Coordinates of C-alpha atoms in Angstrom, one line a residue:
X1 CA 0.0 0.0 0.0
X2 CA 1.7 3.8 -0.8
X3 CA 0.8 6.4 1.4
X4 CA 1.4 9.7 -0.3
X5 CA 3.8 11.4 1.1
X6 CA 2.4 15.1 1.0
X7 CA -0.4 14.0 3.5
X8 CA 1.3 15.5 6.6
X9 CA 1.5 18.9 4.6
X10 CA -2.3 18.5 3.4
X11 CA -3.3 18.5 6.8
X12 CA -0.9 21.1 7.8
X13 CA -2.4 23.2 5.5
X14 CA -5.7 22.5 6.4
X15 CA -5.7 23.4 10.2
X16 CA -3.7 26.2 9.5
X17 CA -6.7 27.5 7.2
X18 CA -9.1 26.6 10.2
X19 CA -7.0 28.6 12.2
X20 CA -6.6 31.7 9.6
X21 CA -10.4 31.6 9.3
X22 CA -10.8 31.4 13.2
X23 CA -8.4 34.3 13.4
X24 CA -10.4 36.3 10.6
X25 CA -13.4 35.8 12.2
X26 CA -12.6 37.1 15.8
X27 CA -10.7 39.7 14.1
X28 CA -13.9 40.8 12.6
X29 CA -15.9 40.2 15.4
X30 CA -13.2 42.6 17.4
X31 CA -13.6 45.0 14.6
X32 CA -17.7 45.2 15.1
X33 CA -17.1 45.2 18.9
X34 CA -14.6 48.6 18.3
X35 CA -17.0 50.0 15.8
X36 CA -19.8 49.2 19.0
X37 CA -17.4 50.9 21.4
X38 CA -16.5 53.8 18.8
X39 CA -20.2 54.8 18.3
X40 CA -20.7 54.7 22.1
X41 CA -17.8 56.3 23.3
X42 CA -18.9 59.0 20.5
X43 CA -22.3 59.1 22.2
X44 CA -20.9 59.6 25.4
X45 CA -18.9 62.4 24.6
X46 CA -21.2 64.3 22.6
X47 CA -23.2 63.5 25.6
X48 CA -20.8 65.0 27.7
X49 CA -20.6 67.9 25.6
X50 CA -24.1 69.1 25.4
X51 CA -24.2 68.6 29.6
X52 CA -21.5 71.2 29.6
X53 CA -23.0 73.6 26.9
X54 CA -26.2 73.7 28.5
X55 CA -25.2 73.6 31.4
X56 CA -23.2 77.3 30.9
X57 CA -26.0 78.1 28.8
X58 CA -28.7 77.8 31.6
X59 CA -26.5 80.7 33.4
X60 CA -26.2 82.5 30.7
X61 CA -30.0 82.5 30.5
X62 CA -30.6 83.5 34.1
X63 CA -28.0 85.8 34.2
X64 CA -29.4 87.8 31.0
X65 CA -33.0 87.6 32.3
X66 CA -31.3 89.1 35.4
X67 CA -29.2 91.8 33.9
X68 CA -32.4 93.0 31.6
X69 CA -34.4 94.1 34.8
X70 CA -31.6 96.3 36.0
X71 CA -31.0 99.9 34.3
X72 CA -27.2 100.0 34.9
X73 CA -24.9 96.5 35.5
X74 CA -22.3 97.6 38.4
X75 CA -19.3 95.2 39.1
X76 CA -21.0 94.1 42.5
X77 CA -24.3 93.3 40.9
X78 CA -22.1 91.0 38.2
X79 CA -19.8 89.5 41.4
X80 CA -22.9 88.6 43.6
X81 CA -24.3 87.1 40.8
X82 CA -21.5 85.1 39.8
X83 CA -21.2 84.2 43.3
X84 CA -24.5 82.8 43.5
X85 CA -24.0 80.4 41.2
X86 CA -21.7 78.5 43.8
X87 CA -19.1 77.5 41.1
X88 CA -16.3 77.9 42.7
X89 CA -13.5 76.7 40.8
X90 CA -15.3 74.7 38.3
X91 CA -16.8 76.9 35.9
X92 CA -17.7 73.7 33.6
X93 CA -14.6 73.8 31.4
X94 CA -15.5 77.6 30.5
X95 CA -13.0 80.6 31.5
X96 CA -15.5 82.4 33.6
X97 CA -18.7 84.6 32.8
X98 CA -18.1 88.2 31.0
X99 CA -20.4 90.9 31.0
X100 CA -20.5 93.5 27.7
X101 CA -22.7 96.2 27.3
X102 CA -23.4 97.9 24.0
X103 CA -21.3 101.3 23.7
X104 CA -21.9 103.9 21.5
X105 CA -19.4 105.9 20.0
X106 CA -21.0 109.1 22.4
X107 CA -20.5 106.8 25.6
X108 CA -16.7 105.7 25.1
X109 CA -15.6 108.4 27.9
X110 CA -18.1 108.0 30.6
X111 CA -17.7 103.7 30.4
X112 CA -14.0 104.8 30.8
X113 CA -14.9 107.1 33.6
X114 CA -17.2 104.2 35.4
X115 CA -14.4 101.8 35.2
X116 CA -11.9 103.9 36.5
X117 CA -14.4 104.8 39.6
X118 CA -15.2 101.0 40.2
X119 CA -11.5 99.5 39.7
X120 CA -9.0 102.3 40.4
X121 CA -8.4 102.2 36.7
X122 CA -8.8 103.9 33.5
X123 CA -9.4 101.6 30.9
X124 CA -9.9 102.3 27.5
X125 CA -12.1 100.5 24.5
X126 CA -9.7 98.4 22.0
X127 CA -9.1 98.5 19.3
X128 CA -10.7 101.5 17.4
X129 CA -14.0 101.5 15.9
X130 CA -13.7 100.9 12.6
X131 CA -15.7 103.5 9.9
X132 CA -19.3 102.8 9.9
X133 CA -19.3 100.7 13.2
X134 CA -22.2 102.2 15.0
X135 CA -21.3 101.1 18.2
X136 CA -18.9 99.0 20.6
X137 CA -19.3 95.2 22.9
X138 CA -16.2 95.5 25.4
X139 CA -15.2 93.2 27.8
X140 CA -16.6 94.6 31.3
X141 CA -16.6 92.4 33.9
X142 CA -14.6 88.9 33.3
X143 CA -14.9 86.6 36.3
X144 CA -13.0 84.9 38.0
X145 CA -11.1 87.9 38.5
X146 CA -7.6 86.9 37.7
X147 CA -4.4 88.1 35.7
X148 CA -5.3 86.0 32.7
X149 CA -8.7 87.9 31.9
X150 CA -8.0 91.1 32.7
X151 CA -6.3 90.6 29.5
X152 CA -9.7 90.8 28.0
X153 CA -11.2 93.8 29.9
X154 CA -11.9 96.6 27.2
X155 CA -11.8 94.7 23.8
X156 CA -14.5 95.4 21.8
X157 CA -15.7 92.4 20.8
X158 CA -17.6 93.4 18.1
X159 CA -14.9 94.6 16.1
X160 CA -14.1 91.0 15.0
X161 CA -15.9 89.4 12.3
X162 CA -16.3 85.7 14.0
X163 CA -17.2 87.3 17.6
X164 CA -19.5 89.7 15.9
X165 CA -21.6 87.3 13.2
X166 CA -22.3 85.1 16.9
X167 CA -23.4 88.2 18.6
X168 CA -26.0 89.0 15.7
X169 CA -27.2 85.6 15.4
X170 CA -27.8 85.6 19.2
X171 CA -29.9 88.4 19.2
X172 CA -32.0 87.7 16.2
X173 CA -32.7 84.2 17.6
X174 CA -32.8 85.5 21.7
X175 CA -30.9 82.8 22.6
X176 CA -27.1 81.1 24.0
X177 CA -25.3 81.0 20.5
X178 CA -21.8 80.0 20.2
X179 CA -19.0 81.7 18.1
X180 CA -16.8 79.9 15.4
X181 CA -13.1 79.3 16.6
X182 CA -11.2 82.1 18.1
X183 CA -8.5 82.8 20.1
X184 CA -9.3 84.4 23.4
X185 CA -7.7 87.6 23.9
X186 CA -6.9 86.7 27.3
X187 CA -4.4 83.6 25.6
X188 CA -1.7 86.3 25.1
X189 CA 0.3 85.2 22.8
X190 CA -0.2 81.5 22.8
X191 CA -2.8 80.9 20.1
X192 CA -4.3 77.9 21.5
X193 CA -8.2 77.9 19.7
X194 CA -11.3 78.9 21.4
X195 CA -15.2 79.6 21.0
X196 CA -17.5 82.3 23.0
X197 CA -20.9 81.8 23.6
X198 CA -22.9 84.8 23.9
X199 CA -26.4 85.5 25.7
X200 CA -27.9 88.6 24.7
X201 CA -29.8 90.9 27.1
X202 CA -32.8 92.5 25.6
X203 CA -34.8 95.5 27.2
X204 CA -38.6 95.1 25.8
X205 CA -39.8 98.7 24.9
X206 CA -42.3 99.9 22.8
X207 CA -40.8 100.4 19.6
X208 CA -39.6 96.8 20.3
X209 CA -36.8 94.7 21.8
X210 CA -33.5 97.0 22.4
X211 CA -30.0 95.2 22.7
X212 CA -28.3 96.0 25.9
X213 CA -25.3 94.0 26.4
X214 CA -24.3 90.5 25.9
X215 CA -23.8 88.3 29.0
X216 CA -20.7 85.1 27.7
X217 CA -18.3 82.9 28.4
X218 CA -15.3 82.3 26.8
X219 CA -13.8 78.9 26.3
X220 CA -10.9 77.5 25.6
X221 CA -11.6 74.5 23.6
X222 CA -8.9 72.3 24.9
X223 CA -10.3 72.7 28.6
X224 CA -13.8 72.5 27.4
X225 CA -13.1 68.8 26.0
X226 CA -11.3 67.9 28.6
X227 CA -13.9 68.6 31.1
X228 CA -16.6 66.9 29.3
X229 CA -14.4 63.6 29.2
X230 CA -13.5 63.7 32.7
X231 CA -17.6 62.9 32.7
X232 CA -16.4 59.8 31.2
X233 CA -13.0 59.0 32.8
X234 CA -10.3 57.4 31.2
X235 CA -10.3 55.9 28.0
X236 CA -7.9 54.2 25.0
X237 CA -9.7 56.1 22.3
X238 CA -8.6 59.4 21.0
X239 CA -10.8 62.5 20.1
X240 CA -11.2 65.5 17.8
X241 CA -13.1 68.0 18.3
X242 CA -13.8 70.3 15.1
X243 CA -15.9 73.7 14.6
X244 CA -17.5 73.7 11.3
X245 CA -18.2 77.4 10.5
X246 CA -18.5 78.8 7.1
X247 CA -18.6 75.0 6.0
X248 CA -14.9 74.4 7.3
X249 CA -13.7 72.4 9.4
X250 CA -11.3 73.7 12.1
X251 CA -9.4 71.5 14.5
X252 CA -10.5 73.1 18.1
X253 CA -8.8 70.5 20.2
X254 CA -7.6 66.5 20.5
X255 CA -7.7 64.3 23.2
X256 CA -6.3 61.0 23.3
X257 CA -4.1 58.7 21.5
X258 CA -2.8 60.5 18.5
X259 CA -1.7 57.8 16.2
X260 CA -5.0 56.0 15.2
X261 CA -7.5 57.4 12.8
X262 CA -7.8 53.9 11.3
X263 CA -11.2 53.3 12.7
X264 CA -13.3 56.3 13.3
X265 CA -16.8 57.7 14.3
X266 CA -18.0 60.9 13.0
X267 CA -20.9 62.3 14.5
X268 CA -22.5 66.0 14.6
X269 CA -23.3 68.0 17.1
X270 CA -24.9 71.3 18.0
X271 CA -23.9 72.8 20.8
X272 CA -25.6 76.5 21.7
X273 CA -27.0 77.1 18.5
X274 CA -23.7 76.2 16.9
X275 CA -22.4 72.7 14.7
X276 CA -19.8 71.2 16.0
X277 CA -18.0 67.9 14.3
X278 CA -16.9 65.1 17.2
X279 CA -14.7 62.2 15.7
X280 CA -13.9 59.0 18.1
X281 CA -10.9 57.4 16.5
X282 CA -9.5 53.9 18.0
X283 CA -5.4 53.6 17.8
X284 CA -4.1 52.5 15.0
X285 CA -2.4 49.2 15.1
X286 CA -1.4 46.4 12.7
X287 CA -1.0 43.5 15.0
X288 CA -3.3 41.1 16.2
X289 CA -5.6 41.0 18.8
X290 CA -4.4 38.8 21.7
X291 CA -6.9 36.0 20.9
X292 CA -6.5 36.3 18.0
X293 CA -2.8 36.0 18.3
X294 CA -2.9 33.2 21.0
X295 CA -5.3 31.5 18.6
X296 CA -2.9 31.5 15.9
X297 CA 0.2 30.1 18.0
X298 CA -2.1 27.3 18.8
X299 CA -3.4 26.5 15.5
X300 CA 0.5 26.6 14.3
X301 CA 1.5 24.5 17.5
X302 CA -1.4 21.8 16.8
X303 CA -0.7 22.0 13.0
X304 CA 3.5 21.4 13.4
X305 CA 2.1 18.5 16.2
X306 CA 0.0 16.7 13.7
X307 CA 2.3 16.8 10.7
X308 CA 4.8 15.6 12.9
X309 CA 2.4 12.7 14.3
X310 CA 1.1 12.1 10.7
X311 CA 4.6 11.8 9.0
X312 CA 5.7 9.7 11.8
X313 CA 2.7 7.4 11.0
X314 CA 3.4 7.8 7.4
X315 CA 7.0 7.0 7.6
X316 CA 6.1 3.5 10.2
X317 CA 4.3 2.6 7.4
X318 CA 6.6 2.9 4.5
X319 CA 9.4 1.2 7.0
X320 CA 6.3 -1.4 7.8
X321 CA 6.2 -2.0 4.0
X322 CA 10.0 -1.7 3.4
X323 CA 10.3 -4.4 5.7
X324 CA 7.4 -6.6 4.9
X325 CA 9.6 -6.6 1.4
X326 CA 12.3 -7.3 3.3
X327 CA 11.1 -10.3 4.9
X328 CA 9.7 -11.9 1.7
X329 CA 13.0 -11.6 0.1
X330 CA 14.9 -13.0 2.7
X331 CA 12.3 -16.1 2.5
X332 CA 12.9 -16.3 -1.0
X333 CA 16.6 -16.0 -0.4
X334 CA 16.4 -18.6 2.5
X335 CA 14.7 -20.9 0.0
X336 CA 17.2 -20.8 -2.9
X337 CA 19.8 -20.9 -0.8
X338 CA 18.3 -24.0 0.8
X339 CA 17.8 -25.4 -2.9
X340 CA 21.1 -24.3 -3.3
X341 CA 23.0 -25.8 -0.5
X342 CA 21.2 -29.0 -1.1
X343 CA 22.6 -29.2 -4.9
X344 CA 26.3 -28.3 -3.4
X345 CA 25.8 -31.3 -0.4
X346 CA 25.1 -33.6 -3.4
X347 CA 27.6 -32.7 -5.3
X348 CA 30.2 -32.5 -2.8
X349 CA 29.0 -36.3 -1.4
X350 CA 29.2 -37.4 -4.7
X351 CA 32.7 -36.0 -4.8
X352 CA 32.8 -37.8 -1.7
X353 CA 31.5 -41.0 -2.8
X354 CA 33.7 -41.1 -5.9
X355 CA 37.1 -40.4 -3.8
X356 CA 36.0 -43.3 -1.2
X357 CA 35.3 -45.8 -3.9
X358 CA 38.3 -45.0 -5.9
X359 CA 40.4 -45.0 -3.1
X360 CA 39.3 -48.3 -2.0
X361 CA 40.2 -49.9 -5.2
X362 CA 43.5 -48.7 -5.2
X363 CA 44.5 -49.4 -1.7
X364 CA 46.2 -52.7 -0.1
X365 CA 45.7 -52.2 3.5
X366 CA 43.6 -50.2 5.6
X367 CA 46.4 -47.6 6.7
X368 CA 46.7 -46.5 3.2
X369 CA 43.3 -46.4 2.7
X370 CA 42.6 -43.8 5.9
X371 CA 45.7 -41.7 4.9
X372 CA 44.2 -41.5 1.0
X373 CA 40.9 -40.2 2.4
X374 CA 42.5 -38.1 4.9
X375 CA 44.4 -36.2 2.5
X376 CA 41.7 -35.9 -0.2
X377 CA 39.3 -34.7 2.4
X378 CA 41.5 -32.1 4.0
X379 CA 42.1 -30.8 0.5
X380 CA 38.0 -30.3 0.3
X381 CA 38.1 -29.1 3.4
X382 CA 40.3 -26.6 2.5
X383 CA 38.6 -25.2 -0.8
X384 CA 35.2 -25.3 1.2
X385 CA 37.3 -22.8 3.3
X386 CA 37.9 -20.4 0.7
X387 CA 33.9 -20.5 -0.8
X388 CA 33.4 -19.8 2.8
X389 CA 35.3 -16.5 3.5
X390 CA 33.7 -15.7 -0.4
X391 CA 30.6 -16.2 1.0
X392 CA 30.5 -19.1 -1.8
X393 CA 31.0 -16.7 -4.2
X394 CA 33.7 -16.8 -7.0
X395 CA 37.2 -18.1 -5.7
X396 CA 40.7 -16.5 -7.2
X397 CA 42.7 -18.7 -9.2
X398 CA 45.5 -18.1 -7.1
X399 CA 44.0 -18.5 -3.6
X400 CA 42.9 -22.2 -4.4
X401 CA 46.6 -23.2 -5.7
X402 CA 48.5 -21.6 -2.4
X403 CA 45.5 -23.5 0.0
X404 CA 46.7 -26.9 -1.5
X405 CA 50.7 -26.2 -1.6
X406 CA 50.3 -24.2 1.5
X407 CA 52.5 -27.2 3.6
X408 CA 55.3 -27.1 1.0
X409 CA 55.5 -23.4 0.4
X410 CA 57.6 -23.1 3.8
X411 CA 60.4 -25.2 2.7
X412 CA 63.0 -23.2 1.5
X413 CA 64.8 -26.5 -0.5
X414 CA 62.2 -26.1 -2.8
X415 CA 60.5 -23.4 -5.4
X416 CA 57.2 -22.9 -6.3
X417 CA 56.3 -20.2 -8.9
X418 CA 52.9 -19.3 -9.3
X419 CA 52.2 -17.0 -12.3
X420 CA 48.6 -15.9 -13.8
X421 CA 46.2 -13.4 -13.7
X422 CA 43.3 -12.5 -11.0
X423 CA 40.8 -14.9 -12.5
X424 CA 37.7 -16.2 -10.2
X425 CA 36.1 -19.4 -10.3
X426 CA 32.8 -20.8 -9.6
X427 CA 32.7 -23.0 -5.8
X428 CA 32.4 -26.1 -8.0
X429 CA 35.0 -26.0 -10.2
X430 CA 36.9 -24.4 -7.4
X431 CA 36.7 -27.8 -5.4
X432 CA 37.2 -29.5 -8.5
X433 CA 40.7 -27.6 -9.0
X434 CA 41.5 -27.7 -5.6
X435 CA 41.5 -31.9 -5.9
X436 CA 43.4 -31.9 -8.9
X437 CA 46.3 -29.4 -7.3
X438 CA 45.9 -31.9 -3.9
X439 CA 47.0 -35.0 -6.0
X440 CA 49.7 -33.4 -8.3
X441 CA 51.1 -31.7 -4.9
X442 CA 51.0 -35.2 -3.4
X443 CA 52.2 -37.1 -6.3
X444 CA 54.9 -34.6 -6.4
X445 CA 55.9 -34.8 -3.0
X446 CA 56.2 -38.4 -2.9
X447 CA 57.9 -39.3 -6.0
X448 CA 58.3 -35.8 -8.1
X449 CA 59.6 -32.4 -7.6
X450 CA 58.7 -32.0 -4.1
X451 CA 60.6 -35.2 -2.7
X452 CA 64.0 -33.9 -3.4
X453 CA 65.8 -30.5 -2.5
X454 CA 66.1 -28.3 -5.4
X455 CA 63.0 -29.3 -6.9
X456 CA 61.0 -26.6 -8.8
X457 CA 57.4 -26.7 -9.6
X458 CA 55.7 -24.0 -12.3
X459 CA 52.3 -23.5 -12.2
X460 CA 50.8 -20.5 -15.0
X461 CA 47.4 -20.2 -15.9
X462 CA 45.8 -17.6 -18.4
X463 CA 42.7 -16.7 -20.0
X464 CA 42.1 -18.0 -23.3
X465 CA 38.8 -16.9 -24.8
X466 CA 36.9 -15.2 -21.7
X467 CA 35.3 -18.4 -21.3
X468 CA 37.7 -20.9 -20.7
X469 CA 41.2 -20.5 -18.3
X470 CA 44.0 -23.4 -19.2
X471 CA 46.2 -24.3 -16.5
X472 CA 49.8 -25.8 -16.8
X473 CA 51.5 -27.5 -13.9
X474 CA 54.8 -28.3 -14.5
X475 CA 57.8 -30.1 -12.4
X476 CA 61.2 -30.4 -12.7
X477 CA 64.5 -30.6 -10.6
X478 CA 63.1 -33.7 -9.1
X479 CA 63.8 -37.9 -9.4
X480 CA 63.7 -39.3 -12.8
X481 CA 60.1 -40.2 -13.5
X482 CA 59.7 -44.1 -14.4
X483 CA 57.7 -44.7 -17.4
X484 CA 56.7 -47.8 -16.3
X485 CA 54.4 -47.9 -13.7
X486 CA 51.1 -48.6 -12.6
X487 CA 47.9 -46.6 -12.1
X488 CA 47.1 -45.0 -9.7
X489 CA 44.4 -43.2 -7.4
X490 CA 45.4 -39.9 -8.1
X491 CA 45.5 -40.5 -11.8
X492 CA 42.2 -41.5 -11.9
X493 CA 40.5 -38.8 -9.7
X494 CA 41.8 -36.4 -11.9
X495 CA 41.2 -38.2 -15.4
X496 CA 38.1 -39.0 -14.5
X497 CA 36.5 -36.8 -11.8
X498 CA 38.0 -33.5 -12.3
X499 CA 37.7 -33.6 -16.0
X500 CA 34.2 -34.9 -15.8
X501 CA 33.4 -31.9 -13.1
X502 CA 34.7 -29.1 -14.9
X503 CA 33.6 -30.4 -18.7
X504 CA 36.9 -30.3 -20.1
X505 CA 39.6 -33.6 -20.5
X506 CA 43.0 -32.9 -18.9
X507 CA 46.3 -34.1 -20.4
X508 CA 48.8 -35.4 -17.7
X509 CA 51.7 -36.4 -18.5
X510 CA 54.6 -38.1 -17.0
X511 CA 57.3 -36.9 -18.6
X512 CA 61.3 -38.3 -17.6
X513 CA 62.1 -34.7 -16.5
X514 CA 58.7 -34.3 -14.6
X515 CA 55.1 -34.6 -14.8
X516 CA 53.2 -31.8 -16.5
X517 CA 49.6 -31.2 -16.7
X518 CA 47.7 -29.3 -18.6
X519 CA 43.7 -28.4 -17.3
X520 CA 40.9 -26.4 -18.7
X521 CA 39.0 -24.5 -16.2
X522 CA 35.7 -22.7 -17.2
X523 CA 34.7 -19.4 -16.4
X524 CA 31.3 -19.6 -16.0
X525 CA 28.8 -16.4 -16.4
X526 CA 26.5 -15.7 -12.9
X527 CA 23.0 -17.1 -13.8
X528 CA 19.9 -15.1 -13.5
X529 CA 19.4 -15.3 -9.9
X530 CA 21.4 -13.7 -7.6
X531 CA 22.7 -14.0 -4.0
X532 CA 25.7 -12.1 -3.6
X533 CA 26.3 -8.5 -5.0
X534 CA 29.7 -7.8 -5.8
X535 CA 29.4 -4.0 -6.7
X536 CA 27.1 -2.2 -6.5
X537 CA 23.7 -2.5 -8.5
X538 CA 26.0 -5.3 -9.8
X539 CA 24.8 -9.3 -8.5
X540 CA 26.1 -12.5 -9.3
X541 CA 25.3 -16.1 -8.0
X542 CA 27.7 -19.2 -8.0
X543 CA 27.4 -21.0 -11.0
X544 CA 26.4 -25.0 -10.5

């Protein structure tokens, strides 16, 4: 069974997109619940606002219904009835209450004269009336009586255009009317932005209503907002408040964070006869929610965990399969090697079987019988040695001639020279070889080459077509070699068995000089299948 390997990724990819879409969602669900808190927070300021506006504007009403029974104002009417208000300190984010009586051009000197009786001094209307200005609005009385607005006392308010148009609208509509932004004469020379608003006090007569005076209170807008948020204490949002005369909008005063404007609430307002533009703005910010963020660490945790999980699984079951494989090759390699083994046990007991009967034939006691198997086994013994260490694989050339002569190569009285290439053989004619060198090696060492000192023995093999390797043994240095004699064991084993084992006759001879012998040895191709792998992607298998 295959198990695709991208199945760890696929469900990577799949919780991570259920945890993108959880994120979206409560980041869209944190974006309504800002847009919820915008709109209210906007609410509560504007709120806030109006409390404050009407709040001033209520006193501005009594005061001018007040100030309209009276034929003159004097500065300890204005005080007592400031006083009565019981503000104190708090004038609800205004700067105090003004008084302003209309002035004609005829009146300038005794208004001077009044001031200068009531205060201790002279002052003076500012600026100039302009041409065609038929009368003046100074600055009276400005309580609370401090440094700040005596600034004020004497300006004509009506000589400025913003101050002026507020003044005219109040009195055509009889009621509190604010002014568009303006900076208070009593700022000095910081031009921080303010509004006025103005309560005019009207005499009924007969010919009809005659303007006395205007009762007001300036405002600096920063301190007006601020007051009205203290209503609603502390907050992360950020505020703008904006004056929206002449169809402009003026920035009056922020509160707040100042880097957001992302998200916003825009709302209108009229405050004393006046519109006025709040915005609520949330801070700006590009990173995630803390859900949202912890939500996404999970989701990336529990993704990484099951894509580990899943390609651990996946990878137990390609190693289950790998070795499932495994295990049915190595039963099909357990049972040819069984077949296998059971065709080299026959062989080699027919090998066996051959050397016993042979030698039985040939020997006269029972002494030379055991010492003619002995030998012929060990020499078996020692081939099976070398298909051994080769894993009965292919077996040099060389290392199955120096296995048989390896108990004469230590005597120095005698000289073997081995010469031939690196040629392999197959494990059965490998054992067959390794028989044939046994009884020429024994031959020689009783009656040849190998019996005497001096005696030499030459053994050279070499490739002849790619198919077929001839071998030459040759001795000399030895005993004369008696042409008549009888035959024996050895000459039949390898006339008969080694030649009918490798498929090829052999031509001994026993030459005065020495024997020689002459063999040809196959080199057999690997059959189709395989047990041993020699290089790799490269396998070959014993030959039979």
């Amino acid at each position: 069974m295959e198990y695709p390997r991208a199945i760890p990724l696929a469900l990577f990819a799949l919780v991570m997109m259920i945890t993108a879409l959880s994120v979206f969602v409560m980041e869209r669900g944190e974006d309504q619940r800002t847009d919820a808190m915008l709109i209210a927070r906007a609410e509560a300021v504007s709120s806030a606002l109006e409390r404050r506006a009407n709040a001033n504007s209520s006193y501005l009403r009594a005061g001018a219904a007040l100030f309209a029974t009276l034929d003159e104002v004097p500065r300890s009417r204005f005080d007592r009835f400031v006083s009565e208000l019981r503000l104190d300190a708090d004038y609800r984010g205004a700067e105090g209450f003004g008084w302003a009586p209309v002035v004609r051009r005829s009146e300038f000197t005794a208004w001077s004269d009044a001031r200068e009786s009531e205060n201790s001094l002279r002052t003076q209307i500012f600026p100039a009336l302009a041409p065609g200005q038929p009368f003046a609005v100074p600055v009276t009385f400005l309580q609370p009586d401090t440094e700040r607005n005596r600034r004020a006392l004497g300006f004509d308010m009506y000589s400025e255009t913003v101050r002026r148009q507020a003044m005219q609208e109040a009195f055509r509509d009889l009621r509190p009317t604010a002014s568009g932004q303006v900076v208070l004469v009593q700022e000095g020379a910081a031009p921080e932005p303010g509004f006025l608003i103005y309560m005019p006090v009207v005499v009924r007569e007969e010919a009809g209503p005659r303007l006395k005076g205007f009762i007001y209170s300036p405002f600096n807008a920063a301190d007006f907002l601020g007051s009205a948020l203290e209503l609603e204490g502390a907050s992360d949002f950020g505020v703008r408040f904006y004056d929206t005369m002449n169809g402009k909008e003026q920035l009056l005063a922020s509160a707040g964070v100042e880097d957001g404007g992302a998200k916003k609430v825009r709302q209108e307002i009229r405050l004393a006869n006046h519109r006025w533009v709040l915005e609520v703005y949330a801070p700006s910010t590009s990173a995630l929610s803390t859900l949202s963020l912890l939500t996404l660490l999970f989701g990336l945790m529990v993704a990484l965990l099951l894509m580990m999980v899943v390609r651990l699984l996946t990878q137990q079951a390609f190693e289950d399969d790998a070795a499932i494989s495994w295990f049915a090759e190595q039963a099909s390699i357990r049972n040819s090697l069984t077949r296998e083994l059971n065709h080299r046990v026959k062989n080699t007991l027919a090998n066996v079987l051959s050397i016993v009967a042979l030698t039985r034939r040939r020997a006269s006691s029972l002494d030379e019988f055991a010492d003619g198997i002995d030998g012929r086994i060990r020499a078996l013994s020692a081939t099976h040695d070398l298909l051994t260490h080769s894993d009965w694989g292919t077996t040099p050339v060389r290392a199955v001639i120096e296995a048989e002569l390896a108990p004469y190569a230590r005597d120095s009285e005698r000289m073997l020279n081995l010469n031939g290439p690196d040629s392999e053989l197959a494990p059965n004619d490998a054992l067959s070889l390794g028989l044939a060198i046994h009884e020429l090696a024994t031959n020689a060492a009783k009656y040849g080459a190998l019996s005497v000192p001096g005696g030499r023995i030459d053994i050279r093999w070499q490739e002849m077509d790619g198919n077929t390797i001839q071998l030459d043994w040759a001795e000399s240095g030895g005993p004369e070699v008696k042409q008549e004699r009888t035959r024996g064991f050895g000459t039949d084993l390898i006339e008969k068995i080694v030649a009918h084992e490798l498929g090829r006759p052999v031509d001994l001879r026993f030459d005065p000089e020495g024997v020689k012998c002459t063999m040809l040895v196959p080199l057999r191709q690997p059959t189709d299948f395989s047990l041993r792998a020699r290089d790799a992607g490269e396998e070959k298998s014993p030959a039979s």
